[in-house]
Amino acid sequence: MLTRAKNEPIKDGTGTSQRSIYREIEKMYAPVKSVIQLPKGAGDWEWTIARLDKMIQILCRDSKNFRFVIRSALKHSNGNVLEMISYLDEVIPGNALHPDNKRKTWAIYITFKDLPQWMLQLEDCWMCVAVIRTGMASKVDGNVSSCMRCLFEHFINECKMLSLIHISE
């Protein structure tokens, strides 16, 4: 687990430490990270999620193909508004033959209904915007449905920012 990484060299001969790799990855994701509050029993709990507006900006900036598809979808959508659709999946990472139920995790994916049908069928065209361990979600008042409500309330507020994004040539 990278969060428990030590400054030990990785056994690939490069001498790079696990901690330096973790810091590099953390730095790459910093622009898209956001924190929301979840109601948890007697207090609040912070949940780190992806900022949808920043993800789309970065993807449009760095990928001319993604930018083209989004611009095309906007042209053909109802009033230049893309309809967001979500997918929620509970997964157990690790060995499928010996699942460790303590590692059960909810993964939340987002895409847009207005994208071409062939893209909606591709796993890679769904952006993973949040994950939460099942054990943590069960401690939140309202369980995973409350987590989803908080996530989508956050996205609704973010959509005000999304409407300001200009997708250039």
mmCIF file of C-alpha atoms in Angstrom:
data_model
loop_
_atom_site.group_PDB
_atom_site.id
_atom_site.type_symbol
_atom_site.label_atom_id
_atom_site.label_comp_id
_atom_site.label_asym_id
_atom_site.label_seq_id
_atom_site.Cartn_x
_atom_site.Cartn_y
_atom_site.Cartn_z
ATOM 1 C CA MET A 1 0.000 0.000 0.000
ATOM 2 C CA LEU A 2 1.544 3.281 -1.067
ATOM 3 C CA THR A 3 0.302 5.244 1.932
ATOM 4 C CA ARG A 4 2.423 3.053 4.174
ATOM 5 C CA ALA A 5 5.416 3.145 1.869
ATOM 6 C CA LYS A 6 8.894 3.303 3.294
ATOM 7 C CA ASN A 7 11.887 4.996 1.745
ATOM 8 C CA GLU A 8 13.120 1.659 0.513
ATOM 9 C CA PRO A 9 14.266 1.216 -3.087
ATOM 10 C CA ILE A 10 11.932 -0.711 -5.345
ATOM 11 C CA LYS A 11 13.449 -3.970 -6.518
ATOM 12 C CA ASP A 12 13.614 -2.855 -10.155
ATOM 13 C CA GLY A 13 17.161 -1.582 -9.974
ATOM 14 C CA THR A 14 16.291 2.125 -10.353
ATOM 15 C CA GLY A 15 16.783 3.021 -6.692
ATOM 16 C CA THR A 16 13.468 4.908 -6.680
ATOM 17 C CA SER A 17 11.638 4.780 -3.345
ATOM 18 C CA GLN A 18 7.997 3.839 -2.992
ATOM 19 C CA ARG A 19 7.406 7.110 -1.140
ATOM 20 C CA SER A 20 8.772 9.194 -4.040
ATOM 21 C CA ILE A 21 6.492 7.345 -6.466
ATOM 22 C CA TYR A 22 3.528 7.962 -4.140
ATOM 23 C CA ARG A 23 4.384 11.679 -3.926
ATOM 24 C CA GLU A 24 4.657 11.910 -7.718
ATOM 25 C CA ILE A 25 1.271 10.239 -8.189
ATOM 26 C CA GLU A 26 -0.267 12.419 -5.475
ATOM 27 C CA LYS A 27 1.116 15.527 -7.198
ATOM 28 C CA MET A 28 -0.372 14.417 -10.537
ATOM 29 C CA TYR A 29 -3.833 13.994 -8.992
ATOM 30 C CA ALA A 30 -3.729 17.137 -6.814
ATOM 31 C CA PRO A 31 -5.586 19.340 -9.367
ATOM 32 C CA VAL A 32 -8.579 16.989 -9.452
ATOM 33 C CA LYS A 33 -8.897 16.189 -5.738
ATOM 34 C CA SER A 34 -11.771 17.554 -3.692
ATOM 35 C CA VAL A 35 -13.043 16.795 -0.193
ATOM 36 C CA ILE A 36 -16.684 16.584 0.838
ATOM 37 C CA GLN A 37 -18.233 16.046 4.252
ATOM 38 C CA LEU A 38 -20.295 12.938 4.916
ATOM 39 C CA PRO A 39 -22.659 12.636 7.879
ATOM 40 C CA LYS A 40 -21.215 9.923 10.122
ATOM 41 C CA GLY A 41 -22.998 9.084 13.341
ATOM 42 C CA ALA A 42 -22.154 11.802 15.838
ATOM 43 C CA GLY A 43 -19.732 13.696 13.585
ATOM 44 C CA ASP A 44 -18.686 14.402 10.039
ATOM 45 C CA TRP A 45 -16.255 12.399 7.949
ATOM 46 C CA GLU A 46 -14.221 13.738 5.018
ATOM 47 C CA TRP A 47 -14.331 11.862 1.720
ATOM 48 C CA THR A 48 -11.746 12.608 -0.973
ATOM 49 C CA ILE A 49 -13.274 12.517 -4.436
ATOM 50 C CA ALA A 50 -12.380 13.718 -7.922
ATOM 51 C CA ARG A 51 -13.444 17.149 -9.154
ATOM 52 C CA LEU A 52 -15.435 16.460 -12.276
ATOM 53 C CA ASP A 53 -14.936 19.950 -13.711
ATOM 54 C CA LYS A 54 -11.140 19.694 -13.387
ATOM 55 C CA MET A 55 -11.062 16.156 -14.810
ATOM 56 C CA ILE A 56 -12.921 17.279 -17.913
ATOM 57 C CA GLN A 57 -10.748 20.367 -18.300
ATOM 58 C CA ILE A 58 -7.561 18.310 -18.087
ATOM 59 C CA LEU A 59 -8.860 15.630 -20.459
ATOM 60 C CA CYS A 60 -9.953 18.257 -22.990
ATOM 61 C CA ARG A 61 -6.638 20.068 -22.667
ATOM 62 C CA ASP A 62 -4.461 16.961 -22.998
ATOM 63 C CA SER A 63 -6.439 14.865 -25.495
ATOM 64 C CA LYS A 64 -7.502 16.274 -28.836
ATOM 65 C CA ASN A 65 -9.652 13.154 -29.396
ATOM 66 C CA PHE A 66 -11.524 13.589 -26.108
ATOM 67 C CA ARG A 67 -11.942 17.308 -26.849
ATOM 68 C CA PHE A 68 -13.354 16.495 -30.306
ATOM 69 C CA VAL A 69 -15.836 13.967 -28.906
ATOM 70 C CA ILE A 70 -17.028 16.341 -26.159
ATOM 71 C CA ARG A 71 -17.413 19.222 -28.624
ATOM 72 C CA SER A 72 -19.368 16.974 -31.013
ATOM 73 C CA ALA A 73 -21.587 15.750 -28.180
ATOM 74 C CA LEU A 74 -22.247 19.347 -27.097
ATOM 75 C CA LYS A 75 -23.255 20.318 -30.643
ATOM 76 C CA HIS A 76 -25.751 17.452 -30.847
ATOM 77 C CA SER A 77 -27.069 17.716 -27.292
ATOM 78 C CA ASN A 78 -30.213 19.440 -26.152
ATOM 79 C CA GLY A 79 -29.245 23.072 -25.604
ATOM 80 C CA ASN A 80 -25.478 22.468 -25.357
ATOM 81 C CA VAL A 81 -25.928 20.562 -22.089
ATOM 82 C CA LEU A 82 -24.521 17.091 -21.551
ATOM 83 C CA GLU A 83 -26.571 14.661 -19.475
ATOM 84 C CA MET A 84 -24.456 12.903 -16.861
ATOM 85 C CA ILE A 85 -25.044 9.234 -16.114
ATOM 86 C CA SER A 86 -23.484 7.250 -13.300
ATOM 87 C CA TYR A 87 -22.599 3.680 -12.520
ATOM 88 C CA LEU A 88 -21.997 2.303 -9.048
ATOM 89 C CA ASP A 89 -20.198 -1.008 -8.571
ATOM 90 C CA GLU A 90 -19.101 -2.863 -5.468
ATOM 91 C CA VAL A 91 -15.777 -4.571 -6.063
ATOM 92 C CA ILE A 92 -13.352 -6.655 -4.050
ATOM 93 C CA PRO A 93 -9.791 -5.981 -5.175
ATOM 94 C CA GLY A 94 -7.266 -8.768 -5.030
ATOM 95 C CA ASN A 95 -7.469 -12.488 -5.570
ATOM 96 C CA ALA A 96 -10.834 -13.482 -7.086
ATOM 97 C CA LEU A 97 -10.440 -17.027 -5.763
ATOM 98 C CA HIS A 98 -9.898 -15.839 -2.176
ATOM 99 C CA PRO A 99 -11.808 -12.572 -1.790
ATOM 100 C CA ASP A 100 -11.110 -10.491 1.306
ATOM 101 C CA ASN A 101 -14.475 -8.927 2.212
ATOM 102 C CA LYS A 102 -12.733 -6.328 4.403
ATOM 103 C CA ARG A 103 -11.440 -4.802 1.154
ATOM 104 C CA LYS A 104 -14.912 -4.433 -0.439
ATOM 105 C CA THR A 105 -15.116 -1.053 -2.112
ATOM 106 C CA TRP A 106 -17.777 0.970 -3.896
ATOM 107 C CA ALA A 107 -16.509 2.543 -7.125
ATOM 108 C CA ILE A 108 -18.501 5.373 -8.698
ATOM 109 C CA TYR A 109 -18.137 6.092 -12.423
ATOM 110 C CA ILE A 110 -19.490 8.965 -14.522
ATOM 111 C CA THR A 111 -19.938 9.506 -18.243
ATOM 112 C CA PHE A 112 -22.274 11.467 -20.467
ATOM 113 C CA LYS A 113 -25.376 10.099 -22.191
ATOM 114 C CA ASP A 114 -24.678 12.300 -25.218
ATOM 115 C CA LEU A 115 -21.430 10.524 -26.119
ATOM 116 C CA PRO A 116 -21.522 8.093 -29.050
ATOM 117 C CA GLN A 117 -23.050 4.714 -28.178
ATOM 118 C CA TRP A 118 -19.804 2.842 -28.879
ATOM 119 C CA MET A 119 -18.047 4.990 -26.249
ATOM 120 C CA LEU A 120 -20.689 4.294 -23.601
ATOM 121 C CA GLN A 121 -19.932 0.596 -24.010
ATOM 122 C CA LEU A 122 -16.213 1.029 -23.287
ATOM 123 C CA GLU A 123 -15.063 0.770 -19.688
ATOM 124 C CA ASP A 124 -12.276 3.270 -20.379
ATOM 125 C CA CYS A 125 -14.794 5.969 -21.303
ATOM 126 C CA TRP A 126 -16.267 5.993 -17.795
ATOM 127 C CA MET A 127 -14.413 8.302 -15.377
ATOM 128 C CA CYS A 128 -13.929 6.937 -11.885
ATOM 129 C CA VAL A 129 -14.800 9.904 -9.685
ATOM 130 C CA ALA A 130 -14.881 8.316 -6.237
ATOM 131 C CA VAL A 131 -14.245 5.161 -4.275
ATOM 132 C CA ILE A 132 -15.250 4.350 -0.740
ATOM 133 C CA ARG A 133 -14.708 1.228 1.325
ATOM 134 C CA THR A 134 -17.963 -0.600 2.024
ATOM 135 C CA GLY A 135 -17.104 -0.640 5.730
ATOM 136 C CA MET A 136 -16.773 3.149 5.812
ATOM 137 C CA ALA A 137 -19.943 3.686 3.757
ATOM 138 C CA SER A 138 -21.875 1.503 6.225
ATOM 139 C CA LYS A 139 -20.812 3.825 9.079
ATOM 140 C CA VAL A 140 -22.261 6.872 7.311
ATOM 141 C CA ASP A 141 -25.827 7.783 8.295
ATOM 142 C CA GLY A 142 -27.862 6.466 5.368
ATOM 143 C CA ASN A 143 -25.129 4.115 4.121
ATOM 144 C CA VAL A 144 -23.992 4.240 0.477
ATOM 145 C CA SER A 145 -27.155 6.029 -0.695
ATOM 146 C CA SER A 146 -26.293 8.966 1.573
ATOM 147 C CA CYS A 147 -22.751 8.960 0.168
ATOM 148 C CA MET A 148 -24.159 9.122 -3.360
ATOM 149 C CA ARG A 149 -26.512 11.962 -2.384
ATOM 150 C CA CYS A 150 -23.580 13.979 -1.012
ATOM 151 C CA LEU A 151 -21.503 13.206 -4.100
ATOM 152 C CA PHE A 152 -24.216 14.302 -6.526
ATOM 153 C CA GLU A 153 -25.022 17.429 -4.519
ATOM 154 C CA HIS A 154 -21.337 18.271 -4.876
ATOM 155 C CA PHE A 155 -21.451 17.589 -8.631
ATOM 156 C CA ILE A 156 -24.570 19.754 -9.049
ATOM 157 C CA ASN A 157 -22.665 22.640 -7.490
ATOM 158 C CA GLU A 158 -19.664 21.795 -9.675
ATOM 159 C CA CYS A 159 -21.832 21.801 -12.784
ATOM 160 C CA LYS A 160 -22.154 25.537 -12.353
ATOM 161 C CA MET A 161 -18.399 25.559 -12.899
ATOM 162 C CA LEU A 162 -18.672 23.062 -15.769
ATOM 163 C CA SER A 163 -20.937 25.438 -17.646
ATOM 164 C CA LEU A 164 -18.110 27.983 -17.616
ATOM 165 C CA ILE A 165 -15.600 25.632 -19.249
ATOM 166 C CA HIS A 166 -14.686 26.645 -22.769
ATOM 167 C CA ILE A 167 -13.593 23.735 -24.938
ATOM 168 C CA SER A 168 -11.240 25.264 -27.476
ATOM 169 C CA GLU A 169 -9.980 23.917 -30.780
#
